[in-house]
């Protein structure tokens, strides 16, 4: 226990020190309720200003403070609602009552004004009738006719109510019989919404009567899907207020009905349905509070008042007509009669439009145009009224024409009506838009269940057969040749839409070429059907799909190159298989009966074969260039990777020689096989691939040169490194002098390469001769004849003889592998060494007191002695040495005996040497 007390005290002191160290903290921002309650509060700006320099820990505390404030505000709001709930309800009822009272007051004022005007007109008409002879009799006749027409009208109203009672259950309980009560119209399939949540409660039909509104709910009968209408409630028109709430962005096509303290919200499918309902309400209220509608045949409903009809011509009152006529002006009477007929025809046209009787409305429009044409000076107001009615009628017909999937007969009828109304351009645009919508709807009905071929087949059937039907319908409905361009533009637009869907499901999903070809064949089959109908769209398909097909080929090429790159990287460069050359004379001449290849070459041949097999599904002449370019890119990409492996890799002689053989196999065996395969696919000779063999014929030689350069440097550095060697030894030259051990090691390295070459079908003489040539290129490089400080390289008497003897020994052992250019470079190296020696020893060049320079016989004797000492195990690369060595040393002897100035004149110019 006593030993633990100091540790506890030290720990407590350490904690106290850490607690005393102040940590940099920022203050926690306070929640500003005044800013949060402003009407123009911007949350983003508030957070940027408040939390600009606050740390994460304080931000979390600020968030917690905001949540606490929200909870407190919610509790306060709830308490206020509970506390003032009765006041809210009372005020809402008072507001609803005031709205209803104000509406009723306005309608009563209008009713009073209209009643006063009607009384004044009746009094004036009675006075005029009394003044004319027989006027009282005529007045009585008119009243009798009015009573008869009113009786017929009452019968019609009763029939309408009977029909309502029969079709809607419990309707008679809500709408009993009353004089002059009749049906103005009905609106079906309306959604009753909850005013608070805007959710649909139920589907209802609203029947608008002359003085009431009847709401009927659609209910299912038993367990069957058949629905019936059941009356739910009714309202008196004098007690309700109808409000259009379309100004509210959340509302849309909605109407609010306020009945005393109750509020109902109804949603309509479209704006036209809502406007029709509001129009019916206006008709009904005009019949209640306005003037009594004129007597009409029982087959027609009451006409729309002139003040509510768009573009209507105002008809003057009886007082103004009688005061203007004067009783004797025939021309004025004719004009007044014409205006009356036009107004009656406009009333009838309103009725036809409201009933959507488009044929009768169009006929009536033609009659109106003829009436206006017969008038000598038609009023501008009349023309505007007729144009307004024509525009309204045409818009309704266009709405019907825009409905997709309409039958041909209905479409033809609507286009004919629009043609009669002079709306040909709009009819053309609406017809093509409806056909586009039809294609879109039919396309959405297709199911994609993983089978891309089946989906594209059904898609092609839908698109191209509907396009064909549209072209046939268009030629029958629009005979004007100037409208054909619009059809062609529409066809191109739909073709582009089909290409977008095709591209998304086929090309972007990286499908196999077999699937792509199958989808293209289904498409072309449907396009051929269009061709039989006189509409050839193949060129459009080629234009749409050519970039995608070439993109697929390039994508497949990229995958092949990635696969081959992985294969080359993981290849151990050992012989994976041997291929027979019986069918390839060129390969048999180069490799013999079999070609040893590495795994990556076998993989290249497999990939090219698969590439051709995939391409045969989509091959066509337009893709020839891209196919050839992809094949060339794959082959050249693999060869470049071989070159990089040879340059940068640290492999054995066997691996690198296997790589050289495989490179030659790619050029002489893989390329001809790929060319023959593509010939069979295209059905003709693919000259670009055949020419590739000739173009790549020098590539194996390039790799062979890289091999020679690489190993010339490596052998020289590990044995006879001329670049770093020093030839300044001052020993005496004696008869027992022999080639250096470094040169012997260099020749043994060449012997190892020669023995490895015996196992491969490669040109041994060319490879070894290339390595020797690269060794002398390295030695002749002017940079290797300069010291670090920029001085010329110096040789001693013993050093120059040692270098010449090593070169003499190298040329003797290599024999026939030494080319003429190599021999010339060896002479130049010896000559440069002698010149350097004489330049650094002027006395030796003058012959005074100089050491003796050995002749060729001495060098030959030293080489023979060395060969006898080394024995037969030392590599001997061939004969033919005597002539070359004799020529070399004769040149060296001449340079020794010639004066210094003469020797300078015989020096060959230094050739350009490749970089080490």
PDB file of C-alpha atoms in Angstrom, residues 130-389:
ATOM      1  CA  UNK A 130    -102.932  49.440 -76.811  1.00  0.00           C
ATOM      2  CA  UNK A 131    -102.282  52.246 -79.280  1.00  0.00           C
ATOM      3  CA  UNK A 132    -102.216  49.926 -82.321  1.00  0.00           C
ATOM      4  CA  UNK A 133    -105.484  48.554 -83.730  1.00  0.00           C
ATOM      5  CA  UNK A 134    -105.983  45.022 -82.531  1.00  0.00           C
ATOM      6  CA  UNK A 135    -103.138  45.356 -80.126  1.00  0.00           C
ATOM      7  CA  UNK A 136    -105.014  43.928 -77.160  1.00  0.00           C
ATOM      8  CA  UNK A 137    -105.883  40.811 -79.148  1.00  0.00           C
ATOM      9  CA  UNK A 138    -102.248  40.342 -80.162  1.00  0.00           C
ATOM     10  CA  UNK A 139    -101.115  40.778 -76.581  1.00  0.00           C
ATOM     11  CA  UNK A 140    -103.559  38.149 -75.416  1.00  0.00           C
ATOM     12  CA  UNK A 141    -102.289  35.800 -78.174  1.00  0.00           C
ATOM     13  CA  UNK A 142     -98.755  36.228 -77.097  1.00  0.00           C
ATOM     14  CA  UNK A 143     -99.623  35.513 -73.491  1.00  0.00           C
ATOM     15  CA  UNK A 144    -101.522  32.366 -74.534  1.00  0.00           C
ATOM     16  CA  UNK A 145     -98.537  31.135 -76.574  1.00  0.00           C
ATOM     17  CA  UNK A 146     -96.239  31.830 -73.648  1.00  0.00           C
ATOM     18  CA  UNK A 147     -98.470  29.829 -71.324  1.00  0.00           C
ATOM     19  CA  UNK A 148     -98.466  26.885 -73.769  1.00  0.00           C
ATOM     20  CA  UNK A 149     -94.668  26.906 -74.132  1.00  0.00           C
ATOM     21  CA  UNK A 150     -94.280  27.142 -70.354  1.00  0.00           C
ATOM     22  CA  UNK A 151     -96.490  24.055 -69.947  1.00  0.00           C
ATOM     23  CA  UNK A 152     -94.333  22.100 -72.371  1.00  0.00           C
ATOM     24  CA  UNK A 153     -91.269  23.276 -70.552  1.00  0.00           C
ATOM     25  CA  UNK A 154     -92.660  22.074 -67.210  1.00  0.00           C
ATOM     26  CA  UNK A 155     -93.235  18.624 -68.700  1.00  0.00           C
ATOM     27  CA  UNK A 156     -89.639  18.524 -69.885  1.00  0.00           C
ATOM     28  CA  UNK A 157     -88.393  19.586 -66.438  1.00  0.00           C
ATOM     29  CA  UNK A 158     -90.444  16.851 -64.799  1.00  0.00           C
ATOM     30  CA  UNK A 159     -88.976  14.236 -67.151  1.00  0.00           C
ATOM     31  CA  UNK A 160     -85.481  15.399 -66.227  1.00  0.00           C
ATOM     32  CA  UNK A 161     -86.180  15.006 -62.507  1.00  0.00           C
ATOM     33  CA  UNK A 162     -87.688  11.569 -63.083  1.00  0.00           C
ATOM     34  CA  UNK A 163     -84.531  10.467 -64.852  1.00  0.00           C
ATOM     35  CA  UNK A 164     -82.419  11.740 -61.939  1.00  0.00           C
ATOM     36  CA  UNK A 165     -84.564   9.815 -59.423  1.00  0.00           C
ATOM     37  CA  UNK A 166     -84.227   6.645 -61.494  1.00  0.00           C
ATOM     38  CA  UNK A 167     -80.467   6.737 -61.968  1.00  0.00           C
ATOM     39  CA  UNK A 168     -79.401   8.005 -58.494  1.00  0.00           C
ATOM     40  CA  UNK A 169     -80.584   6.165 -55.401  1.00  0.00           C
ATOM     41  CA  UNK A 170     -82.306   8.326 -52.738  1.00  0.00           C
ATOM     42  CA  UNK A 171     -82.201  11.319 -55.097  1.00  0.00           C
ATOM     43  CA  UNK A 172     -85.954  11.989 -54.676  1.00  0.00           C
ATOM     44  CA  UNK A 173     -85.464  12.443 -50.935  1.00  0.00           C
ATOM     45  CA  UNK A 174     -82.884  15.194 -51.504  1.00  0.00           C
ATOM     46  CA  UNK A 175     -84.385  16.709 -54.684  1.00  0.00           C
ATOM     47  CA  UNK A 176     -88.198  16.643 -54.529  1.00  0.00           C
ATOM     48  CA  UNK A 177     -90.395  17.974 -57.314  1.00  0.00           C
ATOM     49  CA  UNK A 178     -90.813  21.742 -57.532  1.00  0.00           C
ATOM     50  CA  UNK A 179     -92.111  24.003 -60.315  1.00  0.00           C
ATOM     51  CA  UNK A 180     -89.444  25.249 -62.712  1.00  0.00           C
ATOM     52  CA  UNK A 181     -86.818  22.964 -61.121  1.00  0.00           C
ATOM     53  CA  UNK A 182     -84.797  21.399 -63.900  1.00  0.00           C
ATOM     54  CA  UNK A 183     -81.351  19.970 -64.641  1.00  0.00           C
ATOM     55  CA  UNK A 184     -78.753  22.433 -65.919  1.00  0.00           C
ATOM     56  CA  UNK A 185     -75.965  19.855 -66.269  1.00  0.00           C
ATOM     57  CA  UNK A 186     -73.742  17.398 -64.446  1.00  0.00           C
ATOM     58  CA  UNK A 187     -70.029  16.842 -63.879  1.00  0.00           C
ATOM     59  CA  UNK A 188     -68.780  13.320 -63.237  1.00  0.00           C
ATOM     60  CA  UNK A 189     -65.854  11.643 -61.511  1.00  0.00           C
ATOM     61  CA  UNK A 190     -64.917  14.485 -59.145  1.00  0.00           C
ATOM     62  CA  UNK A 191     -62.640  13.936 -56.151  1.00  0.00           C
ATOM     63  CA  UNK A 192     -63.903  15.201 -52.800  1.00  0.00           C
ATOM     64  CA  UNK A 193     -60.843  16.318 -50.828  1.00  0.00           C
ATOM     65  CA  UNK A 194     -60.156  16.936 -47.175  1.00  0.00           C
ATOM     66  CA  UNK A 195     -59.626  20.712 -46.684  1.00  0.00           C
ATOM     67  CA  UNK A 196     -56.945  20.097 -44.045  1.00  0.00           C
ATOM     68  CA  UNK A 197     -54.893  17.245 -45.551  1.00  0.00           C
ATOM     69  CA  UNK A 198     -55.797  17.618 -49.277  1.00  0.00           C
ATOM     70  CA  UNK A 199     -56.290  13.837 -49.393  1.00  0.00           C
ATOM     71  CA  UNK A 200     -59.049  12.269 -51.494  1.00  0.00           C
ATOM     72  CA  UNK A 201     -62.046  11.191 -49.464  1.00  0.00           C
ATOM     73  CA  UNK A 202     -64.275   9.739 -52.166  1.00  0.00           C
ATOM     74  CA  UNK A 203     -65.337  10.029 -55.813  1.00  0.00           C
ATOM     75  CA  UNK A 204     -68.597  11.936 -56.415  1.00  0.00           C
ATOM     76  CA  UNK A 205     -70.795  13.177 -59.271  1.00  0.00           C
ATOM     77  CA  UNK A 206     -72.359  16.655 -58.975  1.00  0.00           C
ATOM     78  CA  UNK A 207     -75.706  17.371 -60.641  1.00  0.00           C
ATOM     79  CA  UNK A 208     -76.366  21.098 -61.090  1.00  0.00           C
ATOM     80  CA  UNK A 209     -80.071  21.922 -60.999  1.00  0.00           C
ATOM     81  CA  UNK A 210     -81.703  25.268 -61.499  1.00  0.00           C
ATOM     82  CA  UNK A 211     -81.874  25.956 -57.747  1.00  0.00           C
ATOM     83  CA  UNK A 212     -79.920  23.127 -56.085  1.00  0.00           C
ATOM     84  CA  UNK A 213     -76.711  21.095 -56.118  1.00  0.00           C
ATOM     85  CA  UNK A 214     -76.925  17.309 -55.672  1.00  0.00           C
ATOM     86  CA  UNK A 215     -73.891  15.274 -54.602  1.00  0.00           C
ATOM     87  CA  UNK A 216     -73.966  11.569 -55.515  1.00  0.00           C
ATOM     88  CA  UNK A 217     -71.315   9.138 -54.259  1.00  0.00           C
ATOM     89  CA  UNK A 218     -70.059   6.164 -56.295  1.00  0.00           C
ATOM     90  CA  UNK A 219     -70.404   2.968 -54.247  1.00  0.00           C
ATOM     91  CA  UNK A 220     -69.829  -0.675 -55.101  1.00  0.00           C
ATOM     92  CA  UNK A 221     -72.780  -3.008 -55.172  1.00  0.00           C
ATOM     93  CA  UNK A 222     -72.023  -6.021 -52.976  1.00  0.00           C
ATOM     94  CA  UNK A 223     -68.888  -7.936 -53.850  1.00  0.00           C
ATOM     95  CA  UNK A 224     -69.037  -6.984 -57.508  1.00  0.00           C
ATOM     96  CA  UNK A 225     -66.993  -4.351 -59.228  1.00  0.00           C
ATOM     97  CA  UNK A 226     -70.097  -2.573 -60.582  1.00  0.00           C
ATOM     98  CA  UNK A 227     -70.708   0.838 -58.993  1.00  0.00           C
ATOM     99  CA  UNK A 228     -73.960   2.720 -58.383  1.00  0.00           C
ATOM    100  CA  UNK A 229     -74.693   6.353 -57.554  1.00  0.00           C
ATOM    101  CA  UNK A 230     -76.158   7.125 -54.133  1.00  0.00           C
ATOM    102  CA  UNK A 231     -77.314  10.629 -53.203  1.00  0.00           C
ATOM    103  CA  UNK A 232     -75.429  11.896 -50.153  1.00  0.00           C
ATOM    104  CA  UNK A 233     -76.365  15.555 -49.684  1.00  0.00           C
ATOM    105  CA  UNK A 234     -77.840  18.550 -51.484  1.00  0.00           C
ATOM    106  CA  UNK A 235     -77.465  22.327 -51.239  1.00  0.00           C
ATOM    107  CA  UNK A 236     -79.618  25.240 -52.196  1.00  0.00           C
ATOM    108  CA  UNK A 237     -77.833  27.486 -54.660  1.00  0.00           C
ATOM    109  CA  UNK A 238     -78.978  30.527 -52.749  1.00  0.00           C
ATOM    110  CA  UNK A 239     -77.160  29.255 -49.634  1.00  0.00           C
ATOM    111  CA  UNK A 240     -73.806  28.274 -51.148  1.00  0.00           C
ATOM    112  CA  UNK A 241     -70.813  30.197 -52.364  1.00  0.00           C
ATOM    113  CA  UNK A 242     -68.612  28.648 -55.070  1.00  0.00           C
ATOM    114  CA  UNK A 243     -64.995  29.809 -55.046  1.00  0.00           C
ATOM    115  CA  UNK A 244     -62.318  28.948 -57.650  1.00  0.00           C
ATOM    116  CA  UNK A 245     -59.086  28.283 -55.726  1.00  0.00           C
ATOM    117  CA  UNK A 246     -56.858  27.877 -58.800  1.00  0.00           C
ATOM    118  CA  UNK A 247     -54.731  30.845 -57.671  1.00  0.00           C
ATOM    119  CA  UNK A 248     -53.319  28.717 -54.900  1.00  0.00           C
ATOM    120  CA  UNK A 249     -50.168  26.895 -56.107  1.00  0.00           C
ATOM    121  CA  UNK A 250     -51.075  23.798 -54.080  1.00  0.00           C
ATOM    122  CA  UNK A 251     -54.650  23.662 -55.267  1.00  0.00           C
ATOM    123  CA  UNK A 252     -54.504  23.152 -59.008  1.00  0.00           C
ATOM    124  CA  UNK A 253     -57.887  22.314 -60.517  1.00  0.00           C
ATOM    125  CA  UNK A 254     -59.943  22.711 -57.320  1.00  0.00           C
ATOM    126  CA  UNK A 255     -63.183  24.418 -56.338  1.00  0.00           C
ATOM    127  CA  UNK A 256     -64.384  25.292 -52.814  1.00  0.00           C
ATOM    128  CA  UNK A 257     -68.087  25.252 -51.930  1.00  0.00           C
ATOM    129  CA  UNK A 258     -69.085  27.075 -48.733  1.00  0.00           C
ATOM    130  CA  UNK A 259     -72.498  26.206 -47.283  1.00  0.00           C
ATOM    131  CA  UNK A 260     -73.074  28.265 -44.151  1.00  0.00           C
ATOM    132  CA  UNK A 261     -70.551  26.865 -41.624  1.00  0.00           C
ATOM    133  CA  UNK A 262     -69.511  23.917 -43.813  1.00  0.00           C
ATOM    134  CA  UNK A 263     -66.720  23.980 -46.367  1.00  0.00           C
ATOM    135  CA  UNK A 264     -66.252  21.378 -49.099  1.00  0.00           C
ATOM    136  CA  UNK A 265     -63.286  21.047 -51.456  1.00  0.00           C
ATOM    137  CA  UNK A 266     -63.514  19.282 -54.831  1.00  0.00           C
ATOM    138  CA  UNK A 267     -60.721  18.406 -57.232  1.00  0.00           C
ATOM    139  CA  UNK A 268     -61.219  18.042 -60.983  1.00  0.00           C
ATOM    140  CA  UNK A 269     -59.176  16.000 -63.463  1.00  0.00           C
ATOM    141  CA  UNK A 270     -58.557  18.901 -65.793  1.00  0.00           C
ATOM    142  CA  UNK A 271     -59.075  22.624 -66.160  1.00  0.00           C
ATOM    143  CA  UNK A 272     -61.788  22.020 -68.754  1.00  0.00           C
ATOM    144  CA  UNK A 273     -63.837  19.960 -66.292  1.00  0.00           C
ATOM    145  CA  UNK A 274     -63.521  22.665 -63.633  1.00  0.00           C
ATOM    146  CA  UNK A 275     -64.476  25.418 -66.078  1.00  0.00           C
ATOM    147  CA  UNK A 276     -67.492  23.388 -67.205  1.00  0.00           C
ATOM    148  CA  UNK A 277     -68.651  23.070 -63.585  1.00  0.00           C
ATOM    149  CA  UNK A 278     -68.246  26.805 -62.963  1.00  0.00           C
ATOM    150  CA  UNK A 279     -70.123  27.536 -66.193  1.00  0.00           C
ATOM    151  CA  UNK A 280     -73.010  25.340 -65.095  1.00  0.00           C
ATOM    152  CA  UNK A 281     -73.122  27.137 -61.729  1.00  0.00           C
ATOM    153  CA  UNK A 282     -73.225  30.445 -63.576  1.00  0.00           C
ATOM    154  CA  UNK A 283     -76.130  29.238 -65.742  1.00  0.00           C
ATOM    155  CA  UNK A 284     -78.063  28.064 -62.719  1.00  0.00           C
ATOM    156  CA  UNK A 285     -77.553  31.247 -60.714  1.00  0.00           C
ATOM    157  CA  UNK A 286     -78.438  33.368 -63.726  1.00  0.00           C
ATOM    158  CA  UNK A 287     -81.767  31.535 -63.860  1.00  0.00           C
ATOM    159  CA  UNK A 288     -82.416  32.207 -60.149  1.00  0.00           C
ATOM    160  CA  UNK A 289     -81.411  35.838 -59.778  1.00  0.00           C
ATOM    161  CA  UNK A 290     -81.430  37.068 -63.393  1.00  0.00           C
ATOM    162  CA  UNK A 291     -84.260  37.567 -65.868  1.00  0.00           C
ATOM    163  CA  UNK A 292     -86.480  34.697 -66.816  1.00  0.00           C
ATOM    164  CA  UNK A 293     -84.844  32.861 -69.763  1.00  0.00           C
ATOM    165  CA  UNK A 294     -86.687  33.034 -73.103  1.00  0.00           C
ATOM    166  CA  UNK A 295     -88.977  30.231 -74.157  1.00  0.00           C
ATOM    167  CA  UNK A 296     -87.185  27.523 -76.133  1.00  0.00           C
ATOM    168  CA  UNK A 297     -88.141  24.146 -77.610  1.00  0.00           C
ATOM    169  CA  UNK A 298     -88.127  21.338 -75.051  1.00  0.00           C
ATOM    170  CA  UNK A 299     -85.188  19.667 -76.746  1.00  0.00           C
ATOM    171  CA  UNK A 300     -82.792  22.519 -75.902  1.00  0.00           C
ATOM    172  CA  UNK A 301     -81.714  23.707 -72.440  1.00  0.00           C
ATOM    173  CA  UNK A 302     -81.929  27.368 -71.471  1.00  0.00           C
ATOM    174  CA  UNK A 303     -79.360  29.500 -73.379  1.00  0.00           C
ATOM    175  CA  UNK A 304     -76.384  31.221 -71.814  1.00  0.00           C
ATOM    176  CA  UNK A 305     -77.078  34.903 -71.015  1.00  0.00           C
ATOM    177  CA  UNK A 306     -75.451  37.389 -73.387  1.00  0.00           C
ATOM    178  CA  UNK A 307     -73.393  38.945 -70.643  1.00  0.00           C
ATOM    179  CA  UNK A 308     -71.752  35.624 -69.845  1.00  0.00           C
ATOM    180  CA  UNK A 309     -71.021  34.384 -73.391  1.00  0.00           C
ATOM    181  CA  UNK A 310     -67.486  35.168 -74.714  1.00  0.00           C
ATOM    182  CA  UNK A 311     -67.586  37.577 -77.625  1.00  0.00           C
ATOM    183  CA  UNK A 312     -71.375  37.906 -77.549  1.00  0.00           C
ATOM    184  CA  UNK A 313     -73.061  40.782 -79.368  1.00  0.00           C
ATOM    185  CA  UNK A 314     -75.054  42.972 -76.974  1.00  0.00           C
ATOM    186  CA  UNK A 315     -78.733  43.137 -77.990  1.00  0.00           C
ATOM    187  CA  UNK A 316     -80.405  46.387 -77.401  1.00  0.00           C
ATOM    188  CA  UNK A 317     -83.483  46.591 -75.173  1.00  0.00           C
ATOM    189  CA  UNK A 318     -87.021  46.820 -76.477  1.00  0.00           C
ATOM    190  CA  UNK A 319     -87.158  50.498 -75.718  1.00  0.00           C
ATOM    191  CA  UNK A 320     -84.027  51.308 -77.741  1.00  0.00           C
ATOM    192  CA  UNK A 321     -85.087  49.095 -80.681  1.00  0.00           C
ATOM    193  CA  UNK A 322     -88.496  50.687 -80.936  1.00  0.00           C
ATOM    194  CA  UNK A 323     -87.162  54.203 -80.597  1.00  0.00           C
ATOM    195  CA  UNK A 324     -84.534  53.556 -83.281  1.00  0.00           C
ATOM    196  CA  UNK A 325     -86.842  51.881 -85.746  1.00  0.00           C
ATOM    197  CA  UNK A 326     -89.336  54.674 -86.048  1.00  0.00           C
ATOM    198  CA  UNK A 327     -91.766  52.121 -87.597  1.00  0.00           C
ATOM    199  CA  UNK A 328     -91.044  53.088 -91.228  1.00  0.00           C
ATOM    200  CA  UNK A 329     -87.273  52.541 -91.859  1.00  0.00           C
ATOM    201  CA  UNK A 330     -87.075  49.238 -93.793  1.00  0.00           C
ATOM    202  CA  UNK A 331     -83.297  49.172 -94.022  1.00  0.00           C
ATOM    203  CA  UNK A 332     -82.914  49.583 -90.300  1.00  0.00           C
ATOM    204  CA  UNK A 333     -85.468  46.827 -89.768  1.00  0.00           C
ATOM    205  CA  UNK A 334     -83.549  44.459 -92.034  1.00  0.00           C
ATOM    206  CA  UNK A 335     -80.312  45.158 -90.220  1.00  0.00           C
ATOM    207  CA  UNK A 336     -82.036  44.672 -86.880  1.00  0.00           C
ATOM    208  CA  UNK A 337     -83.489  41.395 -88.084  1.00  0.00           C
ATOM    209  CA  UNK A 338     -80.087  40.208 -89.275  1.00  0.00           C
ATOM    210  CA  UNK A 339     -78.549  41.021 -85.916  1.00  0.00           C
ATOM    211  CA  UNK A 340     -81.353  39.177 -84.178  1.00  0.00           C
ATOM    212  CA  UNK A 341     -80.810  36.074 -86.341  1.00  0.00           C
ATOM    213  CA  UNK A 342     -77.079  36.198 -85.778  1.00  0.00           C
ATOM    214  CA  UNK A 343     -77.604  36.489 -82.055  1.00  0.00           C
ATOM    215  CA  UNK A 344     -79.986  33.547 -82.057  1.00  0.00           C
ATOM    216  CA  UNK A 345     -77.477  31.516 -84.043  1.00  0.00           C
ATOM    217  CA  UNK A 346     -74.743  32.437 -81.592  1.00  0.00           C
ATOM    218  CA  UNK A 347     -76.996  31.297 -78.749  1.00  0.00           C
ATOM    219  CA  UNK A 348     -77.552  27.992 -80.510  1.00  0.00           C
ATOM    220  CA  UNK A 349     -73.813  27.717 -81.180  1.00  0.00           C
ATOM    221  CA  UNK A 350     -73.149  28.162 -77.450  1.00  0.00           C
ATOM    222  CA  UNK A 351     -75.542  25.325 -76.754  1.00  0.00           C
ATOM    223  CA  UNK A 352     -73.885  23.022 -79.292  1.00  0.00           C
ATOM    224  CA  UNK A 353     -70.441  23.813 -77.899  1.00  0.00           C
ATOM    225  CA  UNK A 354     -71.585  23.187 -74.333  1.00  0.00           C
ATOM    226  CA  UNK A 355     -73.092  19.857 -75.405  1.00  0.00           C
ATOM    227  CA  UNK A 356     -69.929  19.068 -77.425  1.00  0.00           C
ATOM    228  CA  UNK A 357     -72.013  18.611 -80.568  1.00  0.00           C
ATOM    229  CA  UNK A 358     -69.128  19.545 -82.810  1.00  0.00           C
ATOM    230  CA  UNK A 359     -70.727  18.550 -86.146  1.00  0.00           C
ATOM    231  CA  UNK A 360     -73.811  20.721 -85.581  1.00  0.00           C
ATOM    232  CA  UNK A 361     -71.633  23.514 -84.260  1.00  0.00           C
ATOM    233  CA  UNK A 362     -69.443  23.415 -87.380  1.00  0.00           C
ATOM    234  CA  UNK A 363     -72.485  23.509 -89.668  1.00  0.00           C
ATOM    235  CA  UNK A 364     -73.818  26.461 -87.694  1.00  0.00           C
ATOM    236  CA  UNK A 365     -70.475  28.237 -88.021  1.00  0.00           C
ATOM    237  CA  UNK A 366     -70.658  27.851 -91.808  1.00  0.00           C
ATOM    238  CA  UNK A 367     -74.192  29.328 -91.769  1.00  0.00           C
ATOM    239  CA  UNK A 368     -72.972  32.214 -89.639  1.00  0.00           C
ATOM    240  CA  UNK A 369     -70.181  32.907 -92.111  1.00  0.00           C
ATOM    241  CA  UNK A 370     -72.662  32.946 -94.969  1.00  0.00           C
ATOM    242  CA  UNK A 371     -74.974  35.274 -93.052  1.00  0.00           C
ATOM    243  CA  UNK A 372     -72.127  37.658 -92.360  1.00  0.00           C
ATOM    244  CA  UNK A 373     -71.033  37.433 -96.008  1.00  0.00           C
ATOM    245  CA  UNK A 374     -74.487  38.404 -97.201  1.00  0.00           C
ATOM    246  CA  UNK A 375     -74.556  41.451 -94.926  1.00  0.00           C
ATOM    247  CA  UNK A 376     -73.396  44.599 -96.766  1.00  0.00           C
ATOM    248  CA  UNK A 377     -71.593  46.074 -93.777  1.00  0.00           C
ATOM    249  CA  UNK A 378     -71.206  43.571 -90.963  1.00  0.00           C
ATOM    250  CA  UNK A 379     -70.274  45.077 -87.632  1.00  0.00           C
ATOM    251  CA  UNK A 380     -66.800  44.464 -86.277  1.00  0.00           C
ATOM    252  CA  UNK A 381     -68.331  43.186 -83.050  1.00  0.00           C
ATOM    253  CA  UNK A 382     -70.152  40.481 -84.998  1.00  0.00           C
ATOM    254  CA  UNK A 383     -66.959  39.294 -86.642  1.00  0.00           C
ATOM    255  CA  UNK A 384     -65.136  39.262 -83.310  1.00  0.00           C
ATOM    256  CA  UNK A 385     -67.945  37.269 -81.733  1.00  0.00           C
ATOM    257  CA  UNK A 386     -67.903  34.706 -84.534  1.00  0.00           C
ATOM    258  CA  UNK A 387     -64.100  34.422 -84.416  1.00  0.00           C
ATOM    259  CA  UNK A 388     -64.226  33.938 -80.651  1.00  0.00           C
ATOM    260  CA  UNK A 389     -66.763  31.128 -81.024  1.00  0.00           C
TER     261      UNK A 389
END
